[in-house]
């Protein structure tokens, strides 16, 4: 059983030809809202990946924006442990998605900023705790320590990038980061492999967008190339990767298979608009992987190994 402790936001999204530069105004298309937040997106991805009961600790405001988030989590089958701080708005995110499916996001944390150490529910029955960095860092640290003491595997998606409290990484079993977050955390210059080698966690996974991902587990390195899709919106793709990865790991799937399923789920998430709305079902991932099963592209693997400094 997996517990996700993290943020829940309502996403206010507009598509535009390009993401505005500082001081620039860009005329975009129709405005849409979606259920989002890195924590809630990952909880939905874990639940939709199938095979593992998923719970989430979250904080919501007492406003109209809480309901669509609760509805999305509920329809994915996530059991909620909800904190409702007085007088605070539900978290919100303002997202511009450009014609290349890339995005720029600004988050107003609202109720997410109120999660505290004492809000953690009983850890009885859970084998994995999955967190991100859109809730207070002292809560993240307290939850990690409690989970470690209760023998859970602690998974941290260190996003958005920020300085971590001392001691947090030593409590993390599986760290998932993108390339920018990896460089910010490792504090060295060098290749992806060299950055991965610096981090103290037993397993570190770096997602590299369309290229795929690279993992270091103890001293061994693994690569998974990306799946080519017609991307319309990359929002939530990294979250889908994390949720699907943890669902697979919590069912004792080998890391290489878990990376493949998580990468396929993330690729499919890029083909639809929105965050939770774009998370694929387990069946969709299996069908996609069946179609892709004969495509072991030696050139792509070699290019990824070269990019990561493994060749
Ligand atoms: O990772 C994507 C998410 O980041 C969005 O859903 C937004 O809410 C922000 O938390």
mmCIF file of C-alpha atoms and ligand atoms in Angstrom:
data_model
loop_
_atom_site.group_PDB
_atom_site.id
_atom_site.type_symbol
_atom_site.label_atom_id
_atom_site.label_comp_id
_atom_site.label_asym_id
_atom_site.label_seq_id
_atom_site.Cartn_x
_atom_site.Cartn_y
_atom_site.Cartn_z
ATOM 1 C CA UNK A 1 0.000 0.000 0.000
ATOM 2 C CA UNK A 2 1.315 3.476 -0.951
ATOM 3 C CA UNK A 3 0.893 6.758 0.936
ATOM 4 C CA UNK A 4 1.442 9.978 -1.026
ATOM 5 C CA UNK A 5 1.935 13.089 1.113
ATOM 6 C CA UNK A 6 1.877 16.260 -0.930
ATOM 7 C CA UNK A 7 0.194 19.119 -2.709
ATOM 8 C CA UNK A 8 -3.120 19.435 -4.463
ATOM 9 C CA UNK A 9 -3.825 22.379 -6.754
ATOM 10 C CA UNK A 10 -6.379 23.548 -9.200
ATOM 11 C CA UNK A 11 -4.535 24.265 -12.458
ATOM 12 C CA UNK A 12 -5.523 27.355 -14.484
ATOM 13 C CA UNK A 13 -4.220 26.648 -17.955
ATOM 14 C CA UNK A 14 -3.926 28.658 -21.133
ATOM 15 C CA UNK A 15 -2.272 27.561 -24.381
ATOM 16 C CA UNK A 16 -0.179 30.145 -26.186
ATOM 17 C CA UNK A 17 2.179 30.152 -29.185
ATOM 18 C CA UNK A 18 5.073 30.635 -26.783
ATOM 19 C CA UNK A 19 5.687 31.141 -23.066
ATOM 20 C CA UNK A 20 5.937 34.887 -22.365
ATOM 21 C CA UNK A 21 9.360 36.365 -21.609
ATOM 22 C CA UNK A 22 9.622 38.759 -18.618
ATOM 23 C CA UNK A 23 7.574 41.864 -19.394
ATOM 24 C CA UNK A 24 5.920 40.310 -22.458
ATOM 25 C CA UNK A 25 2.172 39.778 -22.998
ATOM 26 C CA UNK A 26 1.134 36.866 -25.233
ATOM 27 C CA UNK A 27 -2.372 36.306 -26.611
ATOM 28 C CA UNK A 28 -3.354 32.718 -25.893
ATOM 29 C CA UNK A 29 -6.275 30.408 -26.605
ATOM 30 C CA UNK A 30 -9.167 29.180 -24.470
ATOM 31 C CA UNK A 31 -8.734 29.028 -20.718
ATOM 32 C CA UNK A 32 -9.226 25.650 -18.971
ATOM 33 C CA UNK A 33 -9.056 24.349 -15.413
ATOM 34 C CA UNK A 34 -7.775 20.913 -14.375
ATOM 35 C CA UNK A 35 -7.129 19.023 -11.149
ATOM 36 C CA UNK A 36 -3.398 19.236 -10.459
ATOM 37 C CA UNK A 37 -0.683 19.560 -7.845
ATOM 38 C CA UNK A 38 2.387 17.334 -7.901
ATOM 39 C CA UNK A 39 1.211 15.278 -4.928
ATOM 40 C CA UNK A 40 -2.320 14.689 -6.178
ATOM 41 C CA UNK A 41 -1.084 14.013 -9.723
ATOM 42 C CA UNK A 42 1.292 11.348 -8.389
ATOM 43 C CA UNK A 43 -1.421 9.801 -6.225
ATOM 44 C CA UNK A 44 -3.728 9.535 -9.243
ATOM 45 C CA UNK A 45 -0.895 8.050 -11.329
ATOM 46 C CA UNK A 46 -0.104 5.491 -8.635
ATOM 47 C CA UNK A 47 -3.762 4.493 -8.278
ATOM 48 C CA UNK A 48 -4.360 4.306 -12.063
ATOM 49 C CA UNK A 49 -1.233 2.183 -12.480
ATOM 50 C CA UNK A 50 -3.218 -0.504 -10.681
ATOM 51 C CA UNK A 51 -2.487 -3.255 -8.245
ATOM 52 C CA UNK A 52 -1.771 -1.109 -5.200
ATOM 53 C CA UNK A 53 -4.172 0.694 -2.839
ATOM 54 C CA UNK A 54 -3.180 4.370 -2.792
ATOM 55 C CA UNK A 55 -3.811 6.884 0.002
ATOM 56 C CA UNK A 56 -2.999 10.587 0.036
ATOM 57 C CA UNK A 57 -2.406 13.115 2.806
ATOM 58 C CA UNK A 58 -3.388 16.538 1.438
ATOM 59 C CA UNK A 59 -4.620 19.945 2.535
ATOM 60 C CA UNK A 60 -7.516 21.730 0.837
ATOM 61 C CA UNK A 61 -9.189 25.087 1.371
ATOM 62 C CA UNK A 62 -12.863 25.515 2.209
ATOM 63 C CA UNK A 63 -13.592 26.948 -1.234
ATOM 64 C CA UNK A 64 -15.153 25.793 -4.483
ATOM 65 C CA UNK A 65 -11.769 24.702 -5.904
ATOM 66 C CA UNK A 66 -11.468 21.790 -3.458
ATOM 67 C CA UNK A 67 -14.372 19.820 -4.957
ATOM 68 C CA UNK A 68 -12.916 19.062 -8.433
ATOM 69 C CA UNK A 69 -9.659 17.909 -6.825
ATOM 70 C CA UNK A 70 -11.517 15.599 -4.443
ATOM 71 C CA UNK A 71 -13.630 14.292 -7.327
ATOM 72 C CA UNK A 72 -10.540 13.505 -9.405
ATOM 73 C CA UNK A 73 -8.760 11.697 -6.559
ATOM 74 C CA UNK A 74 -11.926 9.794 -5.680
ATOM 75 C CA UNK A 75 -12.598 8.680 -9.243
ATOM 76 C CA UNK A 76 -9.015 7.350 -9.485
ATOM 77 C CA UNK A 77 -9.643 5.354 -6.291
ATOM 78 C CA UNK A 78 -7.358 7.330 -3.973
ATOM 79 C CA UNK A 79 -8.285 7.267 -0.256
ATOM 80 C CA UNK A 80 -7.919 10.806 1.107
ATOM 81 C CA UNK A 81 -6.656 12.006 4.504
ATOM 82 C CA UNK A 82 -7.646 15.662 4.192
ATOM 83 C CA UNK A 83 -6.554 18.579 6.374
ATOM 84 C CA UNK A 84 -8.710 21.737 6.046
ATOM 85 C CA UNK A 85 -6.946 24.786 7.509
ATOM 86 C CA UNK A 86 -9.265 27.687 8.396
ATOM 87 C CA UNK A 87 -9.405 30.648 6.060
ATOM 88 C CA UNK A 88 -6.985 29.441 3.393
ATOM 89 C CA UNK A 89 -7.611 28.916 -0.308
ATOM 90 C CA UNK A 90 -7.041 25.621 -2.092
ATOM 91 C CA UNK A 91 -3.626 25.614 -3.780
ATOM 92 C CA UNK A 92 -3.605 26.912 -7.334
ATOM 93 C CA UNK A 93 -1.215 26.824 -10.256
ATOM 94 C CA UNK A 94 -1.059 29.189 -13.225
ATOM 95 C CA UNK A 95 0.194 27.355 -16.275
ATOM 96 C CA UNK A 96 1.068 28.465 -19.790
ATOM 97 C CA UNK A 97 1.463 25.613 -22.298
ATOM 98 C CA UNK A 98 3.172 26.465 -25.575
ATOM 99 C CA UNK A 99 2.835 25.008 -29.071
ATOM 100 C CA UNK A 100 5.725 22.608 -28.370
ATOM 101 C CA UNK A 101 3.805 21.168 -25.359
ATOM 102 C CA UNK A 102 6.254 22.731 -22.885
ATOM 103 C CA UNK A 103 4.983 24.685 -19.909
ATOM 104 C CA UNK A 104 5.806 27.348 -17.335
ATOM 105 C CA UNK A 105 4.117 27.042 -13.945
ATOM 106 C CA UNK A 106 3.656 29.407 -10.997
ATOM 107 C CA UNK A 107 2.126 27.911 -7.841
ATOM 108 C CA UNK A 108 0.200 29.736 -5.094
ATOM 109 C CA UNK A 109 0.469 27.107 -2.315
ATOM 110 C CA UNK A 110 -2.578 28.168 -0.240
ATOM 111 C CA UNK A 111 -3.648 25.315 2.051
ATOM 112 C CA UNK A 112 -0.682 23.141 0.954
ATOM 113 C CA UNK A 113 1.582 25.356 3.066
ATOM 114 C CA UNK A 114 -0.245 24.264 6.227
ATOM 115 C CA UNK A 115 0.643 20.568 6.327
ATOM 116 C CA UNK A 116 2.448 19.784 9.578
ATOM 117 C CA UNK A 117 4.354 16.858 11.088
ATOM 118 C CA UNK A 118 1.369 15.887 13.256
ATOM 119 C CA UNK A 119 -0.933 15.523 10.209
ATOM 120 C CA UNK A 120 0.738 12.272 9.128
ATOM 121 C CA UNK A 121 -1.793 9.412 9.418
ATOM 122 C CA UNK A 122 -0.899 6.014 10.870
ATOM 123 C CA UNK A 123 1.675 4.278 8.668
ATOM 124 C CA UNK A 124 0.335 0.830 9.525
ATOM 125 C CA UNK A 125 -0.027 -1.273 6.354
ATOM 126 C CA UNK A 126 1.955 1.037 4.027
ATOM 127 C CA UNK A 127 5.170 -0.111 2.366
ATOM 128 C CA UNK A 128 6.014 3.096 0.405
ATOM 129 C CA UNK A 129 5.786 6.830 1.165
ATOM 130 C CA UNK A 130 5.950 9.126 -1.879
ATOM 131 C CA UNK A 131 6.557 12.879 -1.473
ATOM 132 C CA UNK A 132 7.439 16.007 -3.455
ATOM 133 C CA UNK A 133 8.489 19.530 -2.422
ATOM 134 C CA UNK A 134 5.293 21.584 -2.766
ATOM 135 C CA UNK A 135 4.516 21.270 0.967
ATOM 136 C CA UNK A 136 6.640 22.642 3.847
ATOM 137 C CA UNK A 137 10.115 21.118 4.006
ATOM 138 C CA UNK A 138 9.890 20.531 7.764
ATOM 139 C CA UNK A 139 6.799 18.369 7.147
ATOM 140 C CA UNK A 140 8.602 16.475 4.364
ATOM 141 C CA UNK A 141 11.531 15.818 6.706
ATOM 142 C CA UNK A 142 9.265 14.716 9.583
ATOM 143 C CA UNK A 143 7.261 12.370 7.340
ATOM 144 C CA UNK A 144 10.455 10.863 5.882
ATOM 145 C CA UNK A 145 11.893 10.220 9.358
ATOM 146 C CA UNK A 146 8.624 8.677 10.595
ATOM 147 C CA UNK A 147 8.365 6.464 7.521
ATOM 148 C CA UNK A 148 11.985 5.351 7.855
ATOM 149 C CA UNK A 149 11.413 4.460 11.515
ATOM 150 C CA UNK A 150 8.340 2.440 10.484
ATOM 151 C CA UNK A 151 10.366 0.571 7.832
ATOM 152 C CA UNK A 152 8.639 2.071 4.794
ATOM 153 C CA UNK A 153 10.571 2.751 1.605
ATOM 154 C CA UNK A 154 10.789 6.547 1.241
ATOM 155 C CA UNK A 155 10.538 7.946 -2.293
ATOM 156 C CA UNK A 156 11.171 11.652 -2.863
ATOM 157 C CA UNK A 157 10.519 13.530 -6.074
ATOM 158 C CA UNK A 158 12.659 16.586 -5.284
ATOM 159 C CA UNK A 159 10.502 18.986 -7.310
ATOM 160 C CA UNK A 160 10.367 21.922 -7.532
ATOM 161 C CA UNK A 161 14.145 22.279 -7.053
ATOM 162 C CA UNK A 162 15.213 23.848 -3.770
ATOM 163 C CA UNK A 163 17.819 23.453 -1.050
ATOM 164 C CA UNK A 164 16.964 20.439 1.121
ATOM 165 C CA UNK A 165 17.090 20.300 4.930
ATOM 166 C CA UNK A 166 20.192 18.517 6.245
ATOM 167 C CA UNK A 167 19.521 14.842 6.764
ATOM 168 C CA UNK A 168 16.567 14.523 4.387
ATOM 169 C CA UNK A 169 18.423 12.666 1.636
ATOM 170 C CA UNK A 170 19.840 10.155 4.120
ATOM 171 C CA UNK A 171 16.246 9.095 4.868
ATOM 172 C CA UNK A 172 15.362 8.734 1.163
ATOM 173 C CA UNK A 173 15.572 5.306 -0.479
ATOM 174 C CA UNK A 174 14.541 6.346 -3.983
ATOM 175 C CA UNK A 175 15.147 9.873 -5.282
ATOM 176 C CA UNK A 176 13.499 10.976 -8.547
ATOM 177 C CA UNK A 177 14.606 14.241 -10.174
ATOM 178 C CA UNK A 178 14.763 15.891 -13.561
ATOM 179 C CA UNK A 179 18.077 17.021 -14.993
ATOM 180 C CA UNK A 180 17.926 20.553 -13.537
ATOM 181 C CA UNK A 181 16.992 19.242 -10.097
ATOM 182 C CA UNK A 182 19.801 16.668 -10.292
ATOM 183 C CA UNK A 183 22.407 19.340 -11.052
ATOM 184 C CA UNK A 184 21.068 21.593 -8.286
ATOM 185 C CA UNK A 185 21.265 18.785 -5.707
ATOM 186 C CA UNK A 186 24.590 17.189 -6.618
ATOM 187 C CA UNK A 187 26.575 20.424 -6.486
ATOM 188 C CA UNK A 188 29.265 19.210 -8.895
ATOM 189 C CA UNK A 189 30.083 19.759 -12.558
ATOM 190 C CA UNK A 190 30.088 16.812 -14.896
ATOM 191 C CA UNK A 191 27.966 14.283 -16.709
ATOM 192 C CA UNK A 192 24.585 12.922 -15.631
ATOM 193 C CA UNK A 193 26.344 9.774 -14.403
ATOM 194 C CA UNK A 194 28.781 11.834 -12.352
ATOM 195 C CA UNK A 195 25.911 13.794 -10.772
ATOM 196 C CA UNK A 196 24.055 10.567 -9.988
ATOM 197 C CA UNK A 197 27.157 9.171 -8.296
ATOM 198 C CA UNK A 198 27.246 12.113 -5.845
ATOM 199 C CA UNK A 199 23.873 11.534 -4.228
ATOM 200 C CA UNK A 200 23.678 9.430 -1.052
ATOM 201 C CA UNK A 201 20.345 7.677 -1.780
ATOM 202 C CA UNK A 202 20.521 3.957 -2.694
ATOM 203 C CA UNK A 203 18.447 4.525 -5.840
ATOM 204 C CA UNK A 204 18.441 7.732 -7.885
ATOM 205 C CA UNK A 205 16.416 8.185 -11.078
ATOM 206 C CA UNK A 206 16.825 11.168 -13.400
ATOM 207 C CA UNK A 207 14.178 11.854 -16.006
ATOM 208 C CA UNK A 208 15.524 13.403 -19.201
ATOM 209 C CA UNK A 209 12.345 14.403 -21.049
ATOM 210 C CA UNK A 210 11.907 12.806 -24.456
ATOM 211 C CA UNK A 211 15.370 11.194 -24.225
ATOM 212 C CA UNK A 212 14.167 8.814 -21.469
ATOM 213 C CA UNK A 213 15.643 8.269 -18.031
ATOM 214 C CA UNK A 214 18.733 6.966 -16.270
ATOM 215 C CA UNK A 215 18.876 5.275 -12.877
ATOM 216 C CA UNK A 216 21.694 4.431 -10.520
ATOM 217 C CA UNK A 217 21.004 1.690 -8.003
ATOM 218 C CA UNK A 218 23.942 1.264 -5.674
ATOM 219 C CA UNK A 219 26.839 1.072 -8.161
ATOM 220 C CA UNK A 220 24.883 -0.077 -11.243
ATOM 221 C CA UNK A 221 23.428 2.180 -13.957
ATOM 222 C CA UNK A 222 20.293 1.512 -16.025
ATOM 223 C CA UNK A 223 18.906 3.420 -19.003
ATOM 224 C CA UNK A 224 15.399 3.542 -20.436
ATOM 225 C CA UNK A 225 14.906 5.381 -23.705
ATOM 226 C CA UNK A 226 11.866 7.622 -24.168
ATOM 227 C CA UNK A 227 8.800 6.595 -26.172
ATOM 228 C CA UNK A 228 7.987 8.792 -29.164
ATOM 229 C CA UNK A 229 4.479 10.280 -28.981
ATOM 230 C CA UNK A 230 2.632 13.280 -30.404
ATOM 231 C CA UNK A 231 2.943 15.525 -27.342
ATOM 232 C CA UNK A 232 0.307 18.208 -26.738
ATOM 233 C CA UNK A 233 0.978 19.038 -23.066
ATOM 234 C CA UNK A 234 3.837 17.802 -20.887
ATOM 235 C CA UNK A 235 2.198 19.049 -17.646
ATOM 236 C CA UNK A 236 2.103 16.209 -15.138
ATOM 237 C CA UNK A 237 4.286 13.846 -17.202
ATOM 238 C CA UNK A 238 6.963 13.760 -14.499
ATOM 239 C CA UNK A 239 4.294 13.195 -11.862
ATOM 240 C CA UNK A 240 2.827 10.337 -13.886
ATOM 241 C CA UNK A 241 6.323 8.824 -14.071
ATOM 242 C CA UNK A 242 6.738 9.029 -10.271
ATOM 243 C CA UNK A 243 3.313 7.593 -9.450
ATOM 244 C CA UNK A 244 3.626 4.737 -11.935
ATOM 245 C CA UNK A 245 7.194 4.008 -10.772
ATOM 246 C CA UNK A 246 6.159 3.740 -7.114
ATOM 247 C CA UNK A 247 3.114 1.602 -7.957
ATOM 248 C CA UNK A 248 5.445 -0.822 -9.757
ATOM 249 C CA UNK A 249 8.141 -0.805 -7.057
ATOM 250 C CA UNK A 250 5.587 -1.349 -4.291
ATOM 251 C CA UNK A 251 4.585 -4.548 -6.086
ATOM 252 C CA UNK A 252 8.233 -5.675 -6.128
ATOM 253 C CA UNK A 253 8.670 -5.169 -9.889
ATOM 254 C CA UNK A 254 12.363 -5.117 -10.903
ATOM 255 C CA UNK A 255 13.690 -1.561 -11.363
ATOM 256 C CA UNK A 256 14.231 -1.915 -15.135
ATOM 257 C CA UNK A 257 10.630 -3.059 -15.700
ATOM 258 C CA UNK A 258 9.333 -0.328 -13.388
ATOM 259 C CA UNK A 259 11.298 2.307 -15.347
ATOM 260 C CA UNK A 260 9.838 1.019 -18.613
ATOM 261 C CA UNK A 261 6.232 1.151 -17.362
ATOM 262 C CA UNK A 262 6.739 4.565 -15.763
ATOM 263 C CA UNK A 263 8.287 5.934 -18.980
ATOM 264 C CA UNK A 264 5.412 4.593 -21.081
ATOM 265 C CA UNK A 265 2.838 6.090 -18.693
ATOM 266 C CA UNK A 266 4.649 9.455 -18.776
ATOM 267 C CA UNK A 267 4.782 9.432 -22.588
ATOM 268 C CA UNK A 268 1.044 8.742 -22.794
ATOM 269 C CA UNK A 269 0.379 11.554 -20.292
ATOM 270 C CA UNK A 270 1.916 13.994 -22.795
ATOM 271 C CA UNK A 271 -0.723 13.159 -25.429
ATOM 272 C CA UNK A 272 -3.634 14.782 -23.533
ATOM 273 C CA UNK A 273 -4.216 18.212 -21.989
ATOM 274 C CA UNK A 274 -4.045 18.642 -18.211
ATOM 275 C CA UNK A 275 -2.360 16.857 -15.329
ATOM 276 C CA UNK A 276 -4.617 14.262 -13.657
ATOM 277 C CA UNK A 277 -6.873 14.239 -16.729
ATOM 278 C CA UNK A 278 -3.973 12.901 -18.819
ATOM 279 C CA UNK A 279 -2.802 10.049 -16.542
ATOM 280 C CA UNK A 280 -3.280 6.763 -18.433
ATOM 281 C CA UNK A 281 -4.820 3.608 -17.011
ATOM 282 C CA UNK A 282 -2.795 0.477 -16.447
ATOM 283 C CA UNK A 283 -4.564 -1.115 -19.439
ATOM 284 C CA UNK A 284 -3.589 1.773 -21.735
ATOM 285 C CA UNK A 285 0.058 1.446 -20.648
ATOM 286 C CA UNK A 286 0.045 -2.306 -21.214
ATOM 287 C CA UNK A 287 -1.499 -1.913 -24.694
ATOM 288 C CA UNK A 288 1.023 0.796 -25.578
ATOM 289 C CA UNK A 289 3.951 -1.350 -24.423
ATOM 290 C CA UNK A 290 2.636 -4.324 -26.403
ATOM 291 C CA UNK A 291 2.733 -2.204 -29.571
ATOM 292 C CA UNK A 292 6.226 -0.972 -28.693
ATOM 293 C CA UNK A 293 7.573 -4.356 -27.630
ATOM 294 C CA UNK A 294 9.600 -5.018 -30.777
ATOM 295 C CA UNK A 295 11.172 -1.592 -30.897
ATOM 296 C CA UNK A 296 14.451 -1.917 -29.036
ATOM 297 C CA UNK A 297 16.276 0.919 -30.670
ATOM 298 C CA UNK A 298 20.013 0.253 -30.222
ATOM 299 C CA UNK A 299 20.901 3.679 -31.635
ATOM 300 C CA UNK A 300 18.610 5.451 -29.121
ATOM 301 C CA UNK A 301 20.062 3.441 -26.220
ATOM 302 C CA UNK A 302 23.573 4.251 -27.337
ATOM 303 C CA UNK A 303 22.702 7.966 -27.727
ATOM 304 C CA UNK A 304 21.171 8.045 -24.240
ATOM 305 C CA UNK A 305 24.194 6.299 -22.691
ATOM 306 C CA UNK A 306 26.463 8.767 -24.452
ATOM 307 C CA UNK A 307 24.374 11.757 -23.282
ATOM 308 C CA UNK A 308 24.461 10.479 -19.694
ATOM 309 C CA UNK A 309 28.224 9.962 -19.742
ATOM 310 C CA UNK A 310 27.923 6.181 -19.546
ATOM 311 C CA UNK A 311 29.448 5.413 -22.948
HETATM 312 O O1 LIG B 1 3.919 18.890 -12.096
HETATM 313 C C1 LIG B 1 2.796 19.553 -12.598
HETATM 314 C C2 LIG B 1 2.058 20.236 -11.488
HETATM 315 O O2 LIG B 1 2.883 21.236 -10.928
HETATM 316 C C3 LIG B 1 0.781 20.944 -11.882
HETATM 317 O O3 LIG B 1 -0.344 20.125 -11.842
HETATM 318 C C4 LIG B 1 0.744 22.128 -10.937
HETATM 319 O O4 LIG B 1 -0.359 22.113 -10.078
HETATM 320 C C5 LIG B 1 2.051 22.120 -10.187
HETATM 321 O O5 LIG B 1 1.924 21.568 -8.934
#
